PDB file of C-alpha atoms in Angstrom:
ATOM      1  CA  MET A   1      10.442  -5.713 -14.073  1.00 43.00           C
ATOM      2  CA  GLU A   2       9.931  -6.317 -17.583  1.00 43.00           C
ATOM      3  CA  ILE A   3       8.676  -3.223 -19.075  1.00 42.00           C
ATOM      4  CA  GLN A   4       7.410  -4.855 -22.485  1.00 42.00           C
ATOM      5  CA  LYS A   5       4.666  -6.384 -20.629  1.00 43.00           C
ATOM      6  CA  LEU A   6       3.251  -3.429 -19.277  1.00 45.00           C
ATOM      7  CA  TYR A   7       3.362  -1.147 -22.130  1.00 45.00           C
ATOM      8  CA  ASP A   8       2.888  -1.869 -25.654  1.00 47.00           C
ATOM      9  CA  LEU A   9       5.813   0.452 -26.527  1.00 46.00           C
ATOM     10  CA  ASP A  10       4.901   1.471 -29.959  1.00 45.00           C
ATOM     11  CA  ASP A  11       1.911   3.390 -28.704  1.00 45.00           C
ATOM     12  CA  ILE A  12       3.620   5.494 -26.450  1.00 48.00           C
ATOM     13  CA  GLU A  13       5.159   9.145 -27.192  1.00 53.00           C
ATOM     14  CA  PHE A  14       8.176   8.960 -24.530  1.00 55.00           C
ATOM     15  CA  GLU A  15       8.284  12.193 -22.941  1.00 76.00           C
ATOM     16  CA  ASP A  16      10.666  12.947 -20.538  1.00 80.00           C
ATOM     17  CA  ILE A  17       8.912  13.527 -16.869  1.00 84.00           C
ATOM     18  CA  ALA A  18      10.439  16.610 -14.722  1.00 88.00           C
ATOM     19  CA  ILE A  19      11.191  15.786 -11.112  1.00 92.00           C
ATOM     20  CA  GLY A  20      11.892  17.120  -7.570  1.00 92.00           C
ATOM     21  CA  LEU A  21      14.534  15.909  -5.258  1.00 94.00           C
ATOM     22  CA  VAL A  22      13.842  16.293  -1.726  1.00 95.00           C
ATOM     23  CA  ARG A  23      16.876  16.069   0.788  1.00 95.00           C
ATOM     24  CA  LEU A  24      16.392  16.468   4.190  1.00 95.00           C
ATOM     25  CA  ALA A  25      18.303  18.318   6.816  1.00 93.00           C
ATOM     26  CA  LYS A  26      17.178  16.115   9.792  1.00 91.00           C
ATOM     27  CA  ASP A  27      16.770  12.283   9.956  1.00 91.00           C
ATOM     28  CA  ILE A  28      12.373  12.963  11.031  1.00 92.00           C
ATOM     29  CA  PRO A  29       9.624  10.146  10.552  1.00 93.00           C
ATOM     30  CA  ALA A  30       7.320  10.362   7.558  1.00 93.00           C
ATOM     31  CA  HIS A  31       4.660  11.259   9.638  1.00 92.00           C
ATOM     32  CA  GLU A  32       6.103  13.880  11.269  1.00 94.00           C
ATOM     33  CA  PHE A  33       7.352  15.260   8.022  1.00 94.00           C
ATOM     34  CA  PHE A  34       3.908  15.459   6.202  1.00 94.00           C
ATOM     35  CA  TYR A  35       2.276  16.885   9.339  1.00 93.00           C
ATOM     36  CA  LYS A  36       4.973  20.159   9.093  1.00 93.00           C
ATOM     37  CA  ILE A  37       3.858  20.033   5.528  1.00 93.00           C
ATOM     38  CA  ASN A  38       0.272  19.696   5.825  1.00 92.00           C
ATOM     39  CA  GLN A  39       0.385  23.134   8.668  1.00 92.00           C
ATOM     40  CA  LEU A  40       2.183  24.937   6.161  1.00 91.00           C
ATOM     41  CA  ASN A  41       0.002  24.565   3.120  1.00 87.00           C
ATOM     42  CA  ASN A  42      -3.197  24.268   1.802  1.00 81.00           C
ATOM     43  CA  LEU A  43      -2.645  20.481   0.839  1.00 84.00           C
ATOM     44  CA  SER A  44      -3.407  17.487   2.804  1.00 90.00           C
ATOM     45  CA  PHE A  45      -0.783  14.892   2.004  1.00 93.00           C
ATOM     46  CA  SER A  46      -2.240  11.238   2.993  1.00 93.00           C
ATOM     47  CA  ARG A  47      -0.495   7.720   2.726  1.00 94.00           C
ATOM     48  CA  LYS A  48      -1.434   6.095  -0.453  1.00 93.00           C
ATOM     49  CA  LYS A  49      -0.835   2.679  -1.516  1.00 93.00           C
ATOM     50  CA  ASP A  50       2.508   1.780  -1.690  1.00 93.00           C
ATOM     51  CA  LEU A  51       4.806   1.668  -4.706  1.00 92.00           C
ATOM     52  CA  VAL A  52       5.664  -1.828  -5.440  1.00 92.00           C
ATOM     53  CA  PHE A  53       9.270  -2.684  -7.208  1.00 90.00           C
ATOM     54  CA  HIS A  54       9.261  -6.553  -8.384  1.00 89.00           C
ATOM     55  CA  GLY A  55      13.066  -7.563  -8.508  1.00 87.00           C
ATOM     56  CA  ASP A  56      13.972 -11.565  -8.993  1.00 86.00           C
ATOM     57  CA  TYR A  57      14.597 -12.429  -5.282  1.00 87.00           C
ATOM     58  CA  TYR A  58      12.644  -9.337  -3.378  1.00 89.00           C
ATOM     59  CA  ASP A  59       9.712  -6.880  -3.870  1.00 92.00           C
ATOM     60  CA  TYR A  60      10.607  -3.646  -2.436  1.00 94.00           C
ATOM     61  CA  PHE A  61       8.038  -1.319  -1.268  1.00 95.00           C
ATOM     62  CA  PHE A  62       8.187   2.393  -1.363  1.00 95.00           C
ATOM     63  CA  PRO A  63       5.533   4.813   0.302  1.00 96.00           C
ATOM     64  CA  ARG A  64       3.906   7.327  -1.386  1.00 95.00           C
ATOM     65  CA  PHE A  65       1.934  10.105  -0.057  1.00 95.00           C
ATOM     66  CA  GLU A  66      -0.376  12.237  -2.648  1.00 94.00           C
ATOM     67  CA  ALA A  67      -2.307  15.537  -2.597  1.00 92.00           C
ATOM     68  CA  TYR A  68      -4.419  17.388  -4.523  1.00 87.00           C
ATOM     69  CA  HIS A  69      -4.216  21.534  -5.147  1.00 80.00           C
ATOM     70  CA  LYS A  70      -7.308  22.852  -4.980  1.00 80.00           C
ATOM     71  CA  PHE A  71      -7.024  25.738  -7.213  1.00 77.00           C
ATOM     72  CA  SER A  72      -4.759  24.090 -10.096  1.00 74.00           C
ATOM     73  CA  LYS A  73      -6.367  20.889  -9.071  1.00 81.00           C
ATOM     74  CA  THR A  74      -2.464  19.148  -9.960  1.00 85.00           C
ATOM     75  CA  CYS A  75      -1.798  16.222  -7.770  1.00 89.00           C
ATOM     76  CA  PHE A  76       1.501  16.257  -5.725  1.00 91.00           C
ATOM     77  CA  THR A  77       2.796  12.418  -4.872  1.00 92.00           C
ATOM     78  CA  PHE A  78       5.924  12.130  -2.635  1.00 95.00           C
ATOM     79  CA  ILE A  79       7.617   8.812  -2.915  1.00 95.00           C
ATOM     80  CA  SER A  80      10.357   7.425  -0.905  1.00 96.00           C
ATOM     81  CA  ASN A  81      13.587   6.490  -2.634  1.00 95.00           C
ATOM     82  CA  LYS A  82      14.814   4.243   0.001  1.00 94.00           C
ATOM     83  CA  SER A  83      12.306   1.198   0.102  1.00 94.00           C
ATOM     84  CA  SER A  84      10.824   0.652   3.574  1.00 94.00           C
ATOM     85  CA  GLU A  85       9.918  -3.059   3.057  1.00 93.00           C
ATOM     86  CA  SER A  86      11.355  -5.966   1.126  1.00 92.00           C
ATOM     87  CA  LYS A  87      10.179  -9.282   1.151  1.00 92.00           C
ATOM     88  CA  GLN A  88      12.247 -11.963  -0.197  1.00 90.00           C
ATOM     89  CA  LYS A  89      10.245 -14.433  -3.145  1.00 86.00           C
ATOM     90  CA  LYS A  90      13.095 -16.851  -3.319  1.00 84.00           C
ATOM     91  CA  VAL A  91      16.793 -17.561  -1.808  1.00 83.00           C
ATOM     92  CA  GLN A  92      19.659 -16.370  -3.521  1.00 76.00           C
ATOM     93  CA  THR A  93      21.886 -18.891  -4.766  1.00 76.00           C
ATOM     94  CA  GLU A  94      24.832 -17.157  -6.629  1.00 75.00           C
ATOM     95  CA  LEU A  95      27.633 -15.019  -4.928  1.00 70.00           C
ATOM     96  CA  PHE A  96      27.391 -11.534  -6.923  1.00 68.00           C
ATOM     97  CA  THR A  97      23.892 -10.865  -7.240  1.00 70.00           C
ATOM     98  CA  GLU A  98      23.462  -6.843  -7.405  1.00 75.00           C
ATOM     99  CA  GLU A  99      20.002  -7.347  -5.662  1.00 78.00           C
ATOM    100  CA  GLU A 100      19.669  -6.193  -1.419  1.00 84.00           C
ATOM    101  CA  ASN A 101      17.561  -6.440   0.806  1.00 84.00           C
ATOM    102  CA  ILE A 102      17.088  -2.377   0.637  1.00 90.00           C
ATOM    103  CA  LYS A 103      16.993  -0.967  -2.784  1.00 91.00           C
ATOM    104  CA  PHE A 104      16.609   2.826  -3.719  1.00 92.00           C
ATOM    105  CA  LEU A 105      14.564   4.266  -6.949  1.00 92.00           C
ATOM    106  CA  LEU A 106      17.568   6.655  -7.396  1.00 90.00           C
ATOM    107  CA  ASN A 107      20.473   4.691  -6.910  1.00 86.00           C
ATOM    108  CA  ASN A 108      23.268   7.353  -7.956  1.00 87.00           C
ATOM    109  CA  GLN A 109      21.154   9.559  -5.369  1.00 90.00           C
ATOM    110  CA  VAL A 110      21.291   7.600  -2.073  1.00 91.00           C
ATOM    111  CA  ASP A 111      20.934  11.024   0.018  1.00 93.00           C
ATOM    112  CA  VAL A 112      17.699  11.438  -1.419  1.00 95.00           C
ATOM    113  CA  GLU A 113      14.714  10.988   1.013  1.00 96.00           C
ATOM    114  CA  TYR A 114      11.947  11.965  -1.795  1.00 96.00           C
ATOM    115  CA  ILE A 115      11.140  11.783  -5.107  1.00 94.00           C
ATOM    116  CA  LEU A 116       8.505  14.461  -5.681  1.00 94.00           C
ATOM    117  CA  HIS A 117       6.499  14.234  -8.901  1.00 91.00           C
ATOM    118  CA  SER A 118       3.643  16.326 -10.502  1.00 89.00           C
ATOM    119  CA  SER A 119       0.417  15.303 -12.779  1.00 82.00           C
ATOM    120  CA  GLU A 120       1.370  18.884 -14.170  1.00 81.00           C
ATOM    121  CA  GLN A 121       3.861  18.366 -17.568  1.00 74.00           C
ATOM    122  CA  PHE A 122       5.965  21.492 -16.405  1.00 74.00           C
ATOM    123  CA  PRO A 123       5.751  21.100 -12.567  1.00 78.00           C
ATOM    124  CA  ASP A 124       5.990  24.208 -10.371  1.00 80.00           C
ATOM    125  CA  PHE A 125       6.874  22.862  -6.827  1.00 84.00           C
ATOM    126  CA  SER A 126       7.123  26.027  -5.494  1.00 82.00           C
ATOM    127  CA  VAL A 127       3.636  26.207  -4.711  1.00 80.00           C
ATOM    128  CA  ILE A 128       4.381  23.427  -1.774  1.00 87.00           C
ATOM    129  CA  LEU A 129       5.705  25.672   1.193  1.00 87.00           C
ATOM    130  CA  LEU A 130       8.590  23.159   2.734  1.00 88.00           C
ATOM    131  CA  PRO A 131       9.178  23.641   6.668  1.00 88.00           C
ATOM    132  CA  GLU A 132      12.495  25.692   7.404  1.00 85.00           C
ATOM    133  CA  ASN A 133      15.706  23.825   8.964  1.00 87.00           C
ATOM    134  CA  LEU A 134      14.348  20.150   7.797  1.00 91.00           C
ATOM    135  CA  VAL A 135      14.770  20.436   3.898  1.00 93.00           C
ATOM    136  CA  PHE A 136      17.363  21.403   1.463  1.00 93.00           C
ATOM    137  CA  PRO A 137      15.622  22.974  -1.948  1.00 91.00           C
ATOM    138  CA  ILE A 138      13.954  21.079  -3.892  1.00 91.00           C
ATOM    139  CA  GLN A 139      16.233  19.935  -6.768  1.00 92.00           C
ATOM    140  CA  ASP A 140      15.059  20.065 -10.335  1.00 91.00           C
ATOM    141  CA  TYR A 141      15.906  16.599 -11.948  1.00 90.00           C
ATOM    142  CA  THR A 142      14.934  14.866 -15.569  1.00 88.00           C
ATOM    143  CA  LEU A 143      13.644  11.139 -16.102  1.00 84.00           C
ATOM    144  CA  SER A 144      14.152  10.083 -19.406  1.00 79.00           C
ATOM    145  CA  SER A 145      12.264   6.990 -21.100  1.00 77.00           C
ATOM    146  CA  GLU A 146      15.221   4.767 -20.297  1.00 77.00           C
ATOM    147  CA  GLU A 147      15.368   5.261 -16.847  1.00 79.00           C
ATOM    148  CA  GLU A 148      13.351   2.447 -14.681  1.00 76.00           C
ATOM    149  CA  LEU A 149      12.052   4.861 -12.307  1.00 81.00           C
ATOM    150  CA  TYR A 150      10.214   6.834 -15.434  1.00 76.00           C
ATOM    151  CA  GLN A 151       8.953   3.451 -16.618  1.00 76.00           C
ATOM    152  CA  ILE A 152       7.614   2.974 -12.713  1.00 76.00           C
ATOM    153  CA  ILE A 153       6.253   6.475 -12.137  1.00 76.00           C
ATOM    154  CA  GLN A 154       3.951   6.227 -15.718  1.00 73.00           C
ATOM    155  CA  TYR A 155       2.808   2.765 -14.249  1.00 69.00           C
ATOM    156  CA  TYR A 156       1.501   4.363 -11.428  1.00 68.00           C
ATOM    157  CA  GLU A 157      -0.202   7.436 -12.982  1.00 65.00           C
TER     158      GLU A 157
END
């Protein structure tokens, strides 16, 4: 992905983004996980258009789920860390390419199921009640402007 094509880098103020890392304690399908979250909260998470990452050999699709908090007018977005689908664009002819048919947005955090993002500059993820025994506590994580995921989140905002 060519970042220069997406943004005029001189016009952007780079600030770190605070996100939450969500790890599931049990392997459950996404629809069941969000059904339980919607039952516990006054939020209604629904599936949105997938986040698409364009690699050299594959296009990767990452499911997104969004909801708006009625009182604070905050948008919360869960993005799957692992691609759910990939479409091959061209055949790999090199032996040691780093691109496979499955991609993680956070390569160093493969045990993370979802990346939680908020429209607020200083998000408070504690307003989302998570199902007990299904989810570990949300881990705060800061993305710097040099990270690839930072640019992807900025593009989809």
